[in-house]
mmCIF file of C-alpha atoms and ligand atoms in Angstrom:
data_model
loop_
_atom_site.group_PDB
_atom_site.id
_atom_site.type_symbol
_atom_site.label_atom_id
_atom_site.label_comp_id
_atom_site.label_asym_id
_atom_site.label_seq_id
_atom_site.Cartn_x
_atom_site.Cartn_y
_atom_site.Cartn_z
ATOM 1 C CA MET A 1 17.985 -100.446 -34.609
ATOM 2 C CA GLN A 2 16.582 -102.291 -31.708
ATOM 3 C CA PRO A 3 12.818 -103.145 -31.826
ATOM 4 C CA PHE A 4 10.848 -100.705 -29.664
ATOM 5 C CA VAL A 5 7.194 -99.619 -29.077
ATOM 6 C CA TYR A 6 6.562 -95.924 -28.351
ATOM 7 C CA ASP A 7 3.251 -94.892 -26.508
ATOM 8 C CA GLY A 8 2.466 -91.442 -27.194
ATOM 9 C CA LEU A 9 0.658 -89.542 -24.101
ATOM 10 C CA PRO A 10 -2.417 -87.451 -24.977
ATOM 11 C CA SER A 11 -1.868 -83.943 -23.463
ATOM 12 C CA ARG A 12 -1.875 -80.264 -24.927
ATOM 13 C CA VAL A 13 0.849 -78.190 -23.919
ATOM 14 C CA VAL A 14 0.831 -74.302 -24.053
ATOM 15 C CA PHE A 15 4.378 -72.958 -23.811
ATOM 16 C CA GLY A 16 5.707 -69.349 -23.834
ATOM 17 C CA GLN A 17 5.936 -65.958 -21.695
ATOM 18 C CA GLY A 18 2.680 -64.724 -20.698
ATOM 19 C CA THR A 19 0.880 -67.987 -21.556
ATOM 20 C CA LEU A 20 -1.154 -67.799 -18.120
ATOM 21 C CA SER A 21 -3.269 -65.142 -20.069
ATOM 22 C CA ARG A 22 -4.773 -68.042 -22.297
ATOM 23 C CA LEU A 23 -6.298 -69.920 -19.191
ATOM 24 C CA ALA A 24 -9.759 -69.150 -19.468
ATOM 25 C CA GLU A 25 -9.782 -69.779 -23.244
ATOM 26 C CA GLU A 26 -7.893 -73.367 -22.309
ATOM 27 C CA ILE A 27 -10.545 -73.857 -19.682
ATOM 28 C CA GLU A 28 -13.388 -73.181 -22.261
ATOM 29 C CA ARG A 29 -11.777 -75.461 -24.400
ATOM 30 C CA LEU A 30 -11.967 -78.461 -22.186
ATOM 31 C CA GLY A 31 -15.950 -77.547 -22.014
ATOM 32 C CA SER A 32 -15.507 -76.587 -18.477
ATOM 33 C CA ARG A 33 -17.187 -73.433 -16.609
ATOM 34 C CA ARG A 34 -16.298 -73.799 -12.838
ATOM 35 C CA ALA A 35 -12.573 -74.376 -12.058
ATOM 36 C CA LEU A 36 -11.246 -74.866 -8.659
ATOM 37 C CA VAL A 37 -7.936 -73.275 -8.307
ATOM 38 C CA LEU A 38 -5.110 -75.494 -6.227
ATOM 39 C CA ALA A 39 -2.056 -74.250 -4.661
ATOM 40 C CA THR A 40 0.245 -74.802 -1.636
ATOM 41 C CA PRO A 41 -0.301 -72.357 1.286
ATOM 42 C CA GLN A 42 3.197 -70.751 0.182
ATOM 43 C CA GLN A 43 1.592 -69.898 -3.338
ATOM 44 C CA GLN A 44 -1.956 -68.669 -1.853
ATOM 45 C CA GLU A 45 -1.561 -65.283 -3.262
ATOM 46 C CA GLN A 46 -0.535 -66.535 -6.899
ATOM 47 C CA ALA A 47 -3.633 -68.576 -6.703
ATOM 48 C CA ARG A 48 -5.839 -65.936 -5.691
ATOM 49 C CA ALA A 49 -4.670 -64.096 -8.732
ATOM 50 C CA VAL A 50 -5.422 -66.723 -10.844
ATOM 51 C CA LEU A 51 -8.713 -67.136 -9.688
ATOM 52 C CA GLU A 52 -9.717 -63.316 -10.104
ATOM 53 C CA GLN A 53 -8.421 -63.781 -13.657
ATOM 54 C CA LEU A 54 -10.713 -66.454 -14.200
ATOM 55 C CA GLY A 55 -13.958 -64.042 -13.073
ATOM 56 C CA GLU A 56 -17.166 -66.204 -13.583
ATOM 57 C CA ARG A 57 -15.324 -69.363 -14.514
ATOM 58 C CA GLY A 58 -13.436 -69.353 -11.200
ATOM 59 C CA ALA A 59 -15.527 -71.172 -8.530
ATOM 60 C CA GLY A 60 -13.041 -71.047 -5.579
ATOM 61 C CA LEU A 61 -9.666 -71.967 -4.063
ATOM 62 C CA PHE A 62 -8.001 -74.853 -2.210
ATOM 63 C CA THR A 63 -4.627 -73.919 -0.992
ATOM 64 C CA GLU A 64 -3.645 -76.894 1.280
ATOM 65 C CA ALA A 65 -1.567 -78.920 -1.209
ATOM 66 C CA ALA A 66 1.384 -80.718 0.473
ATOM 67 C CA MET A 67 4.297 -82.893 -0.380
ATOM 68 C CA HIS A 68 3.756 -86.475 -1.464
ATOM 69 C CA THR A 69 -0.270 -85.880 -1.649
ATOM 70 C CA PRO A 70 -1.458 -86.872 1.731
ATOM 71 C CA VAL A 71 -4.858 -88.430 1.270
ATOM 72 C CA GLU A 72 -6.331 -86.422 4.206
ATOM 73 C CA VAL A 73 -5.555 -83.421 2.340
ATOM 74 C CA THR A 74 -7.215 -84.608 -0.900
ATOM 75 C CA GLU A 75 -10.281 -85.663 1.279
ATOM 76 C CA ARG A 76 -10.570 -82.279 2.456
ATOM 77 C CA ALA A 77 -10.250 -81.019 -1.222
ATOM 78 C CA MET A 78 -12.955 -83.491 -2.133
ATOM 79 C CA ARG A 79 -15.529 -81.968 0.265
ATOM 80 C CA VAL A 80 -14.730 -78.517 -1.453
ATOM 81 C CA VAL A 81 -15.001 -79.907 -5.065
ATOM 82 C CA GLU A 82 -18.547 -81.206 -4.181
ATOM 83 C CA GLU A 83 -19.829 -78.236 -2.198
ATOM 84 C CA LEU A 84 -18.830 -75.787 -5.029
ATOM 85 C CA GLY A 85 -19.765 -77.844 -7.656
ATOM 86 C CA VAL A 86 -16.594 -77.508 -9.889
ATOM 87 C CA ASP A 87 -16.093 -79.086 -13.208
ATOM 88 C CA CYS A 88 -12.239 -78.752 -13.607
ATOM 89 C CA THR A 89 -9.073 -77.915 -11.505
ATOM 90 C CA VAL A 90 -6.405 -75.664 -11.909
ATOM 91 C CA ALA A 91 -3.106 -76.420 -10.268
ATOM 92 C CA ILE A 92 -0.760 -73.881 -10.122
ATOM 93 C CA GLY A 93 2.633 -74.850 -8.507
ATOM 94 C CA GLY A 94 4.988 -77.617 -8.215
ATOM 95 C CA GLY A 95 4.801 -81.142 -8.035
ATOM 96 C CA SER A 96 2.848 -81.210 -4.859
ATOM 97 C CA THR A 97 0.093 -79.067 -6.155
ATOM 98 C CA ILE A 98 -0.077 -81.103 -9.268
ATOM 99 C CA GLY A 99 -0.395 -84.206 -7.600
ATOM 100 C CA LEU A 100 -3.459 -83.189 -5.817
ATOM 101 C CA GLY A 101 -5.068 -81.993 -9.058
ATOM 102 C CA LYS A 102 -4.199 -85.733 -10.245
ATOM 103 C CA ALA A 103 -5.853 -87.358 -6.806
ATOM 104 C CA ILE A 104 -8.898 -85.462 -7.395
ATOM 105 C CA ALA A 105 -9.086 -86.305 -11.223
ATOM 106 C CA LEU A 106 -8.544 -90.061 -10.118
ATOM 107 C CA ARG A 107 -11.706 -89.811 -7.923
ATOM 108 C CA THR A 108 -13.868 -87.411 -10.228
ATOM 109 C CA GLY A 109 -12.600 -87.792 -13.614
ATOM 110 C CA LEU A 110 -12.581 -84.078 -13.663
ATOM 111 C CA PRO A 111 -10.336 -82.573 -16.213
ATOM 112 C CA GLN A 112 -7.216 -80.793 -15.095
ATOM 113 C CA VAL A 113 -5.225 -77.746 -16.237
ATOM 114 C CA ALA A 114 -1.655 -77.989 -14.632
ATOM 115 C CA ILE A 115 0.542 -74.704 -14.498
ATOM 116 C CA PRO A 116 3.925 -75.714 -13.306
ATOM 117 C CA THR A 117 5.978 -73.371 -11.408
ATOM 118 C CA THR A 118 9.173 -75.653 -10.650
ATOM 119 C CA TYR A 119 10.830 -78.027 -13.119
ATOM 120 C CA ALA A 120 9.996 -81.561 -11.382
ATOM 121 C CA GLY A 121 7.899 -82.647 -14.458
ATOM 122 C CA SER A 122 4.982 -84.219 -12.609
ATOM 123 C CA GLU A 123 2.205 -82.574 -15.179
ATOM 124 C CA MET A 124 3.778 -84.621 -17.797
ATOM 125 C CA THR A 125 3.125 -88.123 -16.049
ATOM 126 C CA PRO A 126 0.263 -90.492 -15.637
ATOM 127 C CA ILE A 127 1.859 -91.440 -12.546
ATOM 128 C CA LEU A 128 0.321 -90.340 -9.282
ATOM 129 C CA GLY A 129 1.880 -91.007 -5.363
ATOM 130 C CA GLU A 130 -0.195 -90.833 -2.561
ATOM 131 C CA THR A 131 0.475 -91.094 1.071
ATOM 132 C CA ARG A 132 -1.768 -92.594 3.651
ATOM 133 C CA ASP A 133 -0.699 -93.018 7.424
ATOM 134 C CA GLY A 134 2.845 -92.047 6.252
ATOM 135 C CA LEU A 135 2.925 -94.806 3.353
ATOM 136 C CA LYS A 136 3.486 -93.665 0.042
ATOM 137 C CA THR A 137 2.023 -95.974 -2.915
ATOM 138 C CA THR A 138 2.300 -94.904 -6.465
ATOM 139 C CA GLN A 139 0.306 -95.891 -9.437
ATOM 140 C CA ARG A 140 0.023 -95.032 -12.977
ATOM 141 C CA THR A 141 -3.079 -94.535 -15.028
ATOM 142 C CA LEU A 142 -3.925 -92.068 -17.635
ATOM 143 C CA GLU A 143 -6.957 -90.873 -15.492
ATOM 144 C CA VAL A 144 -4.313 -88.645 -13.866
ATOM 145 C CA LEU A 145 -2.634 -87.156 -16.829
ATOM 146 C CA PRO A 146 -3.230 -83.546 -17.190
ATOM 147 C CA GLU A 147 -5.491 -82.723 -20.198
ATOM 148 C CA THR A 148 -3.628 -79.297 -20.574
ATOM 149 C CA VAL A 149 -0.249 -78.031 -19.485
ATOM 150 C CA ILE A 150 0.399 -74.450 -19.505
ATOM 151 C CA TYR A 151 4.032 -73.552 -19.270
ATOM 152 C CA ASP A 152 4.423 -69.878 -18.488
ATOM 153 C CA VAL A 153 8.278 -68.961 -18.156
ATOM 154 C CA ASP A 154 7.296 -65.524 -16.233
ATOM 155 C CA LEU A 155 5.953 -67.859 -13.263
ATOM 156 C CA THR A 156 9.227 -69.443 -12.998
ATOM 157 C CA LEU A 157 11.343 -66.254 -12.534
ATOM 158 C CA SER A 158 10.038 -66.235 -8.666
ATOM 159 C CA LEU A 159 11.429 -69.644 -8.225
ATOM 160 C CA PRO A 160 14.421 -69.148 -5.736
ATOM 161 C CA VAL A 161 17.908 -69.925 -7.292
ATOM 162 C CA GLY A 162 18.463 -72.829 -4.599
ATOM 163 C CA MET A 163 15.324 -74.443 -5.906
ATOM 164 C CA SER A 164 15.830 -73.681 -9.508
ATOM 165 C CA GLY A 165 19.066 -75.658 -9.564
ATOM 166 C CA THR A 166 17.734 -78.810 -7.472
ATOM 167 C CA SER A 167 14.662 -78.707 -9.516
ATOM 168 C CA GLY A 168 16.426 -78.455 -12.492
ATOM 169 C CA ILE A 169 18.648 -81.457 -11.751
ATOM 170 C CA ASN A 170 15.812 -83.361 -10.611
ATOM 171 C CA ALA A 171 14.447 -83.112 -14.154
ATOM 172 C CA ILE A 172 17.730 -84.083 -15.622
ATOM 173 C CA ALA A 173 17.587 -87.256 -13.462
ATOM 174 C CA HIS A 174 14.182 -88.201 -15.446
ATOM 175 C CA ALA A 175 15.955 -87.793 -18.964
ATOM 176 C CA VAL A 176 19.214 -89.622 -17.503
ATOM 177 C CA GLU A 177 17.237 -92.669 -16.447
ATOM 178 C CA ALA A 178 15.212 -92.912 -19.973
ATOM 179 C CA LEU A 179 18.207 -93.062 -21.782
ATOM 180 C CA TYR A 180 19.035 -96.327 -20.221
ATOM 181 C CA ALA A 181 15.615 -97.374 -19.559
ATOM 182 C CA ARG A 182 14.619 -101.237 -20.470
ATOM 183 C CA ASP A 183 11.594 -99.880 -22.479
ATOM 184 C CA ARG A 184 13.542 -96.929 -23.956
ATOM 185 C CA ASN A 185 12.683 -95.773 -27.214
ATOM 186 C CA PRO A 186 14.263 -93.463 -30.161
ATOM 187 C CA VAL A 187 11.735 -90.806 -29.580
ATOM 188 C CA ILE A 188 12.095 -90.368 -25.848
ATOM 189 C CA SER A 189 15.671 -90.953 -26.132
ATOM 190 C CA LEU A 190 15.982 -87.637 -28.367
ATOM 191 C CA MET A 191 13.781 -85.663 -25.776
ATOM 192 C CA ALA A 192 15.791 -86.943 -23.110
ATOM 193 C CA GLU A 193 19.161 -85.697 -24.475
ATOM 194 C CA GLU A 194 17.978 -82.523 -25.709
ATOM 195 C CA GLY A 195 16.242 -82.064 -22.269
ATOM 196 C CA ILE A 196 19.463 -82.509 -20.193
ATOM 197 C CA ALA A 197 21.233 -80.044 -22.845
ATOM 198 C CA ALA A 198 18.766 -77.517 -22.319
ATOM 199 C CA LEU A 199 18.976 -77.394 -18.483
ATOM 200 C CA ALA A 200 22.697 -78.031 -18.277
ATOM 201 C CA ARG A 201 23.124 -74.835 -20.341
ATOM 202 C CA SER A 202 20.681 -72.940 -18.470
ATOM 203 C CA LEU A 203 20.668 -73.555 -14.481
ATOM 204 C CA PRO A 204 24.082 -71.944 -14.416
ATOM 205 C CA VAL A 205 23.006 -68.745 -16.198
ATOM 206 C CA ILE A 206 19.945 -68.762 -14.126
ATOM 207 C CA ALA A 207 22.221 -69.323 -10.731
ATOM 208 C CA ALA A 208 24.094 -66.160 -11.997
ATOM 209 C CA ASP A 209 21.108 -64.267 -13.224
ATOM 210 C CA PRO A 210 17.594 -65.573 -11.893
ATOM 211 C CA GLY A 211 15.825 -63.019 -13.954
ATOM 212 C CA ASN A 212 17.243 -63.954 -17.371
ATOM 213 C CA ALA A 213 14.056 -64.732 -19.347
ATOM 214 C CA GLU A 214 15.879 -66.666 -22.049
ATOM 215 C CA ALA A 215 17.423 -68.896 -19.597
ATOM 216 C CA ARG A 216 14.354 -69.716 -17.861
ATOM 217 C CA ALA A 217 12.795 -70.249 -21.057
ATOM 218 C CA ASP A 218 15.359 -72.905 -22.088
ATOM 219 C CA ALA A 219 15.027 -74.594 -18.464
ATOM 220 C CA LEU A 220 11.466 -74.778 -18.774
ATOM 221 C CA TYR A 221 11.550 -76.244 -22.118
ATOM 222 C CA GLY A 222 14.198 -78.793 -20.801
ATOM 223 C CA ALA A 223 11.920 -79.750 -17.781
ATOM 224 C CA TRP A 224 8.884 -80.328 -20.219
ATOM 225 C CA LEU A 225 11.020 -82.763 -22.447
ATOM 226 C CA CYS A 226 12.237 -84.334 -19.226
ATOM 227 C CA GLY A 227 8.865 -84.691 -17.761
ATOM 228 C CA THR A 228 7.672 -86.591 -20.921
ATOM 229 C CA CYS A 229 10.488 -89.041 -20.431
ATOM 230 C CA LEU A 230 9.682 -89.511 -16.794
ATOM 231 C CA GLY A 231 6.060 -90.102 -18.138
ATOM 232 C CA SER A 232 6.951 -92.488 -20.838
ATOM 233 C CA VAL A 233 9.482 -94.944 -19.938
ATOM 234 C CA GLY A 234 10.428 -96.912 -16.582
ATOM 235 C CA MET A 235 12.871 -95.305 -14.168
ATOM 236 C CA SER A 236 15.783 -97.227 -12.317
ATOM 237 C CA LEU A 237 18.020 -97.527 -9.351
ATOM 238 C CA HIS A 238 18.374 -93.563 -9.027
ATOM 239 C CA HIS A 239 14.675 -93.046 -8.499
ATOM 240 C CA LYS A 240 14.556 -96.116 -6.496
ATOM 241 C CA LEU A 241 17.274 -94.670 -3.845
ATOM 242 C CA CYS A 242 15.460 -91.350 -4.093
ATOM 243 C CA HIS A 243 12.157 -92.718 -3.121
ATOM 244 C CA THR A 244 13.924 -94.580 -0.266
ATOM 245 C CA LEU A 245 15.699 -91.610 0.811
ATOM 246 C CA GLY A 246 12.732 -89.353 0.630
ATOM 247 C CA GLY A 247 10.038 -92.121 2.037
ATOM 248 C CA SER A 248 11.960 -93.678 4.675
ATOM 249 C CA PHE A 249 14.221 -90.831 5.844
ATOM 250 C CA ASP A 250 12.325 -87.697 5.128
ATOM 251 C CA LEU A 251 14.818 -86.209 2.785
ATOM 252 C CA PRO A 252 13.607 -83.216 0.602
ATOM 253 C CA HIS A 253 12.702 -84.623 -2.887
ATOM 254 C CA ALA A 254 14.567 -82.171 -5.395
ATOM 255 C CA GLU A 255 17.888 -81.733 -2.869
ATOM 256 C CA THR A 256 17.995 -85.809 -2.673
ATOM 257 C CA HIS A 257 17.706 -86.223 -6.568
ATOM 258 C CA THR A 258 20.431 -83.591 -7.173
ATOM 259 C CA ILE A 259 23.079 -85.436 -4.428
ATOM 260 C CA VAL A 260 22.246 -88.899 -5.747
ATOM 261 C CA LEU A 261 22.360 -88.545 -9.467
ATOM 262 C CA PRO A 262 25.948 -88.278 -10.221
ATOM 263 C CA HIS A 263 26.678 -91.500 -7.944
ATOM 264 C CA ALA A 264 24.052 -93.505 -9.514
ATOM 265 C CA VAL A 265 25.226 -92.396 -12.755
ATOM 266 C CA ALA A 266 28.862 -93.739 -11.965
ATOM 267 C CA TYR A 267 27.077 -97.003 -10.726
ATOM 268 C CA ASN A 268 25.201 -97.627 -13.752
ATOM 269 C CA ALA A 269 28.099 -96.393 -16.182
ATOM 270 C CA PRO A 270 29.803 -99.634 -17.010
ATOM 271 C CA ALA A 271 26.204 -101.138 -17.890
ATOM 272 C CA ALA A 272 25.183 -98.511 -20.127
ATOM 273 C CA PRO A 273 27.745 -97.119 -22.388
ATOM 274 C CA GLU A 274 25.497 -95.622 -25.193
ATOM 275 C CA ALA A 275 23.539 -93.857 -22.503
ATOM 276 C CA MET A 276 26.535 -92.711 -21.050
ATOM 277 C CA SER A 277 28.068 -91.167 -24.125
ATOM 278 C CA ARG A 278 24.707 -89.408 -24.866
ATOM 279 C CA ILE A 279 24.570 -87.721 -21.257
ATOM 280 C CA ALA A 280 28.143 -86.815 -21.773
ATOM 281 C CA ARG A 281 27.229 -85.339 -25.102
ATOM 282 C CA ALA A 282 24.443 -83.361 -23.508
ATOM 283 C CA LEU A 283 26.471 -82.182 -20.866
ATOM 284 C CA GLY A 284 29.590 -81.219 -23.010
ATOM 285 C CA CYS A 285 31.999 -83.272 -20.573
ATOM 286 C CA GLU A 286 33.786 -86.334 -20.781
ATOM 287 C CA ASP A 287 32.600 -88.220 -17.834
ATOM 288 C CA PRO A 288 28.888 -87.976 -17.022
ATOM 289 C CA ALA A 289 29.058 -88.838 -13.415
ATOM 290 C CA ALA A 290 31.590 -86.178 -12.519
ATOM 291 C CA GLY A 291 29.835 -83.688 -14.996
ATOM 292 C CA LEU A 292 26.460 -83.865 -13.141
ATOM 293 C CA PHE A 293 28.515 -83.433 -9.864
ATOM 294 C CA ASP A 294 30.142 -80.489 -11.487
ATOM 295 C CA LEU A 295 26.816 -78.993 -12.660
ATOM 296 C CA ALA A 296 25.160 -79.167 -9.089
ATOM 297 C CA ARG A 297 28.297 -77.335 -7.646
ATOM 298 C CA ALA A 298 28.078 -74.794 -10.483
ATOM 299 C CA VAL A 299 24.393 -74.378 -9.513
ATOM 300 C CA GLY A 300 25.101 -74.029 -5.892
ATOM 301 C CA ALA A 301 23.265 -77.120 -4.870
ATOM 302 C CA PRO A 302 24.051 -79.347 -2.085
ATOM 303 C CA THR A 303 26.493 -82.288 -3.129
ATOM 304 C CA ALA A 304 26.405 -84.550 0.328
ATOM 305 C CA LEU A 305 23.332 -86.187 1.973
ATOM 306 C CA GLU A 306 24.604 -85.512 5.464
ATOM 307 C CA ASP A 307 24.061 -81.824 4.816
ATOM 308 C CA ILE A 308 20.393 -82.440 4.044
ATOM 309 C CA GLY A 309 19.698 -84.638 7.122
ATOM 310 C CA LEU A 310 20.942 -88.225 6.801
ATOM 311 C CA LYS A 311 23.152 -89.729 9.304
ATOM 312 C CA PRO A 312 26.073 -92.000 8.829
ATOM 313 C CA GLY A 313 24.248 -94.669 10.794
ATOM 314 C CA ASP A 314 21.270 -94.394 8.201
ATOM 315 C CA VAL A 315 23.498 -95.937 5.357
ATOM 316 C CA ASP A 316 22.901 -99.550 6.296
ATOM 317 C CA ARG A 317 19.160 -99.384 6.532
ATOM 318 C CA ALA A 318 18.870 -97.372 3.465
ATOM 319 C CA THR A 319 21.133 -100.002 1.468
ATOM 320 C CA GLU A 320 18.729 -102.425 2.790
ATOM 321 C CA ILE A 321 15.598 -100.710 1.836
ATOM 322 C CA ALA A 322 16.806 -99.723 -1.488
ATOM 323 C CA THR A 323 17.878 -103.285 -2.517
ATOM 324 C CA ARG A 324 14.899 -105.094 -1.037
ATOM 325 C CA ASN A 325 12.547 -104.610 -4.147
ATOM 326 C CA PRO A 326 14.734 -103.106 -6.625
ATOM 327 C CA TYR A 327 13.340 -101.612 -9.848
ATOM 328 C CA TRP A 328 14.789 -103.098 -12.997
ATOM 329 C CA ASN A 329 18.415 -101.727 -13.399
ATOM 330 C CA PRO A 330 20.827 -101.879 -16.344
ATOM 331 C CA ARG A 331 23.499 -103.165 -13.707
ATOM 332 C CA GLU A 332 22.744 -105.720 -11.296
ATOM 333 C CA VAL A 333 21.617 -103.962 -7.836
ATOM 334 C CA GLU A 334 24.045 -105.406 -5.196
ATOM 335 C CA ALA A 335 24.303 -104.456 -1.508
ATOM 336 C CA GLU A 336 27.936 -103.730 -1.482
ATOM 337 C CA GLY A 337 27.798 -101.621 -4.525
ATOM 338 C CA ILE A 338 24.704 -99.550 -3.327
ATOM 339 C CA HIS A 339 26.525 -99.340 -0.004
ATOM 340 C CA ARG A 340 29.528 -97.607 -1.214
ATOM 341 C CA LEU A 341 27.534 -95.451 -3.494
ATOM 342 C CA LEU A 342 25.198 -94.179 -0.445
ATOM 343 C CA SER A 343 28.510 -93.742 1.317
ATOM 344 C CA HIS A 344 29.754 -91.463 -1.421
ATOM 345 C CA ALA A 345 26.968 -89.575 -1.616
ATOM 346 C CA LEU A 346 26.829 -89.269 2.329
ATOM 347 C CA VAL A 347 29.822 -87.152 2.327
ATOM 348 C CA GLY A 348 29.802 -85.625 -1.122
ATOM 349 C CA ARG A 349 32.544 -87.101 -2.824
ATOM 350 C CA ARG A 350 33.237 -86.216 -6.767
ATOM 351 C CA PRO A 351 32.251 -89.687 -8.364
ATOM 352 C CA VAL A 352 34.143 -90.933 -11.399
ATOM 353 C CA SER A 353 32.298 -93.661 -13.546
ATOM 354 C CA GLU A 354 32.772 -97.257 -12.445
ATOM 355 C CA GLU A 355 34.535 -99.294 -15.147
ATOM 356 C CA GLY A 356 34.678 -102.923 -15.744
ATOM 357 C CA ALA A 357 31.212 -104.164 -14.089
ATOM 358 C CA GLN A 358 28.941 -106.376 -15.613
ATOM 359 C CA SER A 359 25.380 -105.638 -16.933
HETATM 360 P P1 NAD B 1 7.000 -78.678 -4.403
HETATM 361 O O1 NAD B 1 5.818 -78.776 -5.255
HETATM 362 O O2 NAD B 1 6.768 -79.500 -3.144
HETATM 363 O O3 NAD B 1 7.414 -77.233 -4.201
HETATM 364 C C1 NAD B 1 8.345 -76.981 -3.004
HETATM 365 C C2 NAD B 1 7.807 -75.411 -2.646
HETATM 366 O O4 NAD B 1 8.127 -74.370 -3.505
HETATM 367 C C3 NAD B 1 6.364 -75.358 -2.181
HETATM 368 O O5 NAD B 1 6.236 -74.395 -0.946
HETATM 369 C C4 NAD B 1 5.930 -74.531 -3.378
HETATM 370 O O6 NAD B 1 4.598 -73.752 -3.131
HETATM 371 C C5 NAD B 1 7.010 -73.722 -3.639
HETATM 372 N N1 NAD B 1 7.155 -73.060 -5.290
HETATM 373 C C6 NAD B 1 6.914 -73.839 -6.173
HETATM 374 N N2 NAD B 1 7.174 -72.973 -7.241
HETATM 375 C C7 NAD B 1 7.623 -71.828 -7.029
HETATM 376 C C8 NAD B 1 7.920 -70.741 -7.545
HETATM 377 N N3 NAD B 1 8.001 -70.511 -8.973
HETATM 378 N N4 NAD B 1 8.163 -69.577 -6.628
HETATM 379 C C9 NAD B 1 8.419 -69.664 -5.440
HETATM 380 N N5 NAD B 1 8.023 -70.843 -4.828
HETATM 381 C C10 NAD B 1 7.584 -71.614 -5.480
HETATM 382 O O7 NAD B 1 8.338 -79.094 -5.472
HETATM 383 P P2 NAD B 1 8.514 -79.971 -6.406
HETATM 384 O O8 NAD B 1 9.925 -80.416 -6.325
HETATM 385 O O9 NAD B 1 7.976 -79.471 -7.643
HETATM 386 O O10 NAD B 1 7.333 -81.376 -6.272
HETATM 387 C C11 NAD B 1 7.746 -82.514 -5.305
HETATM 388 C C12 NAD B 1 6.483 -83.141 -5.393
HETATM 389 O O11 NAD B 1 6.050 -83.708 -6.432
HETATM 390 C C13 NAD B 1 6.965 -84.654 -4.425
HETATM 391 O O12 NAD B 1 6.033 -85.213 -3.756
HETATM 392 C C14 NAD B 1 7.205 -85.718 -5.631
HETATM 393 O O13 NAD B 1 7.148 -86.760 -5.300
HETATM 394 C C15 NAD B 1 6.341 -85.028 -6.475
HETATM 395 N N6 NAD B 1 6.579 -85.625 -8.096
HETATM 396 C C16 NAD B 1 5.708 -86.223 -8.907
HETATM 397 C C17 NAD B 1 5.815 -86.753 -10.169
HETATM 398 C C18 NAD B 1 5.131 -87.501 -10.625
HETATM 399 O O14 NAD B 1 5.115 -87.838 -11.959
HETATM 400 N N7 NAD B 1 4.036 -88.077 -10.000
HETATM 401 C C19 NAD B 1 7.132 -86.194 -10.517
HETATM 402 C C20 NAD B 1 7.572 -85.049 -10.040
HETATM 403 C C21 NAD B 1 7.629 -84.936 -8.729
#
């Protein structure tokens, strides 16, 4: 057994079907009385229903949350926070809405209830990425970790099939990288393996039968575990590549994760054999890189970066940016290998785990 350090994150999780009905008591538990409900414009109706449900504990709505937490949106929300005198936020939505709740918490210390409706996992992390003038900066501080997370399986039934698959594989990516993280530990590795397995068995069922509540519960459970992995240990090459492709080429978040993951795993395979056998076991396959690619295909997700907006001419610049300040990675990050990885991901070639490279 390798020595390790384990930091438990202080958050309360309420999980089940119909758990949204417990929102008012959870707000009371936080000692709050005037909640601001946050959402994207697309989830305005859902947010309005939550506000109505809250009755006198609902202070108002702010439904302008946007991808990558733009600072100008947060500043508009801050004016509403001050005008209404709110004492907590309730974020209902995916990573974009939960990011806004975190940005408000950073500026005010207000407690947060997060109600995730995707599998992205932001609700379980002390990480906030904010965008100012097109530049994204990320920070890690416990001040942004939501105090309470309500996972309600019913709310994920409306997540479109396409988004369910890509968002679920986005979650798997957190667990995959947790298994070979430099600061990995046995507890998080258990969660990672279980999280991958729960999503790998439920996502194909959801693709065929989106209203299957049992599969939806399994997927949300997996997403919780994978989000905990993301919040607890460091991420490596895969997340660096996705941040580069999202930040500099404006590629969509969950789709990018889905396409890149099998290729990042193929690249890292020779340097992380124990992680690879755990990923393979969780997926129920021999080669984890090929298994992740096949899972993406089974849920009808895109498999080629050229299909979501990357141009062949972008590969050189993406390689240069991704290798400039690499995150720690089990295998050395070298330009030729990354160029090959991105070229394969560009056209959607089915990867096979590489062999023989040095860690
Ligand atoms: P998202 O929050 O941007 O949601 C995408 C769209 O789907 C939005 O229009 C949203 O309103 C809609 N939507 C969400 N749930 C729905 C549902 N159940 N039914 C119908 N529509 C629904 O997407 P995301 O992938 O959850 O989050 C991506 C963002 O979160 C990125 O900015 C990413 O950087 C960030 N993120 C941050 C962390 C972190 O730890 N800080 C972790 C993961 C993701």
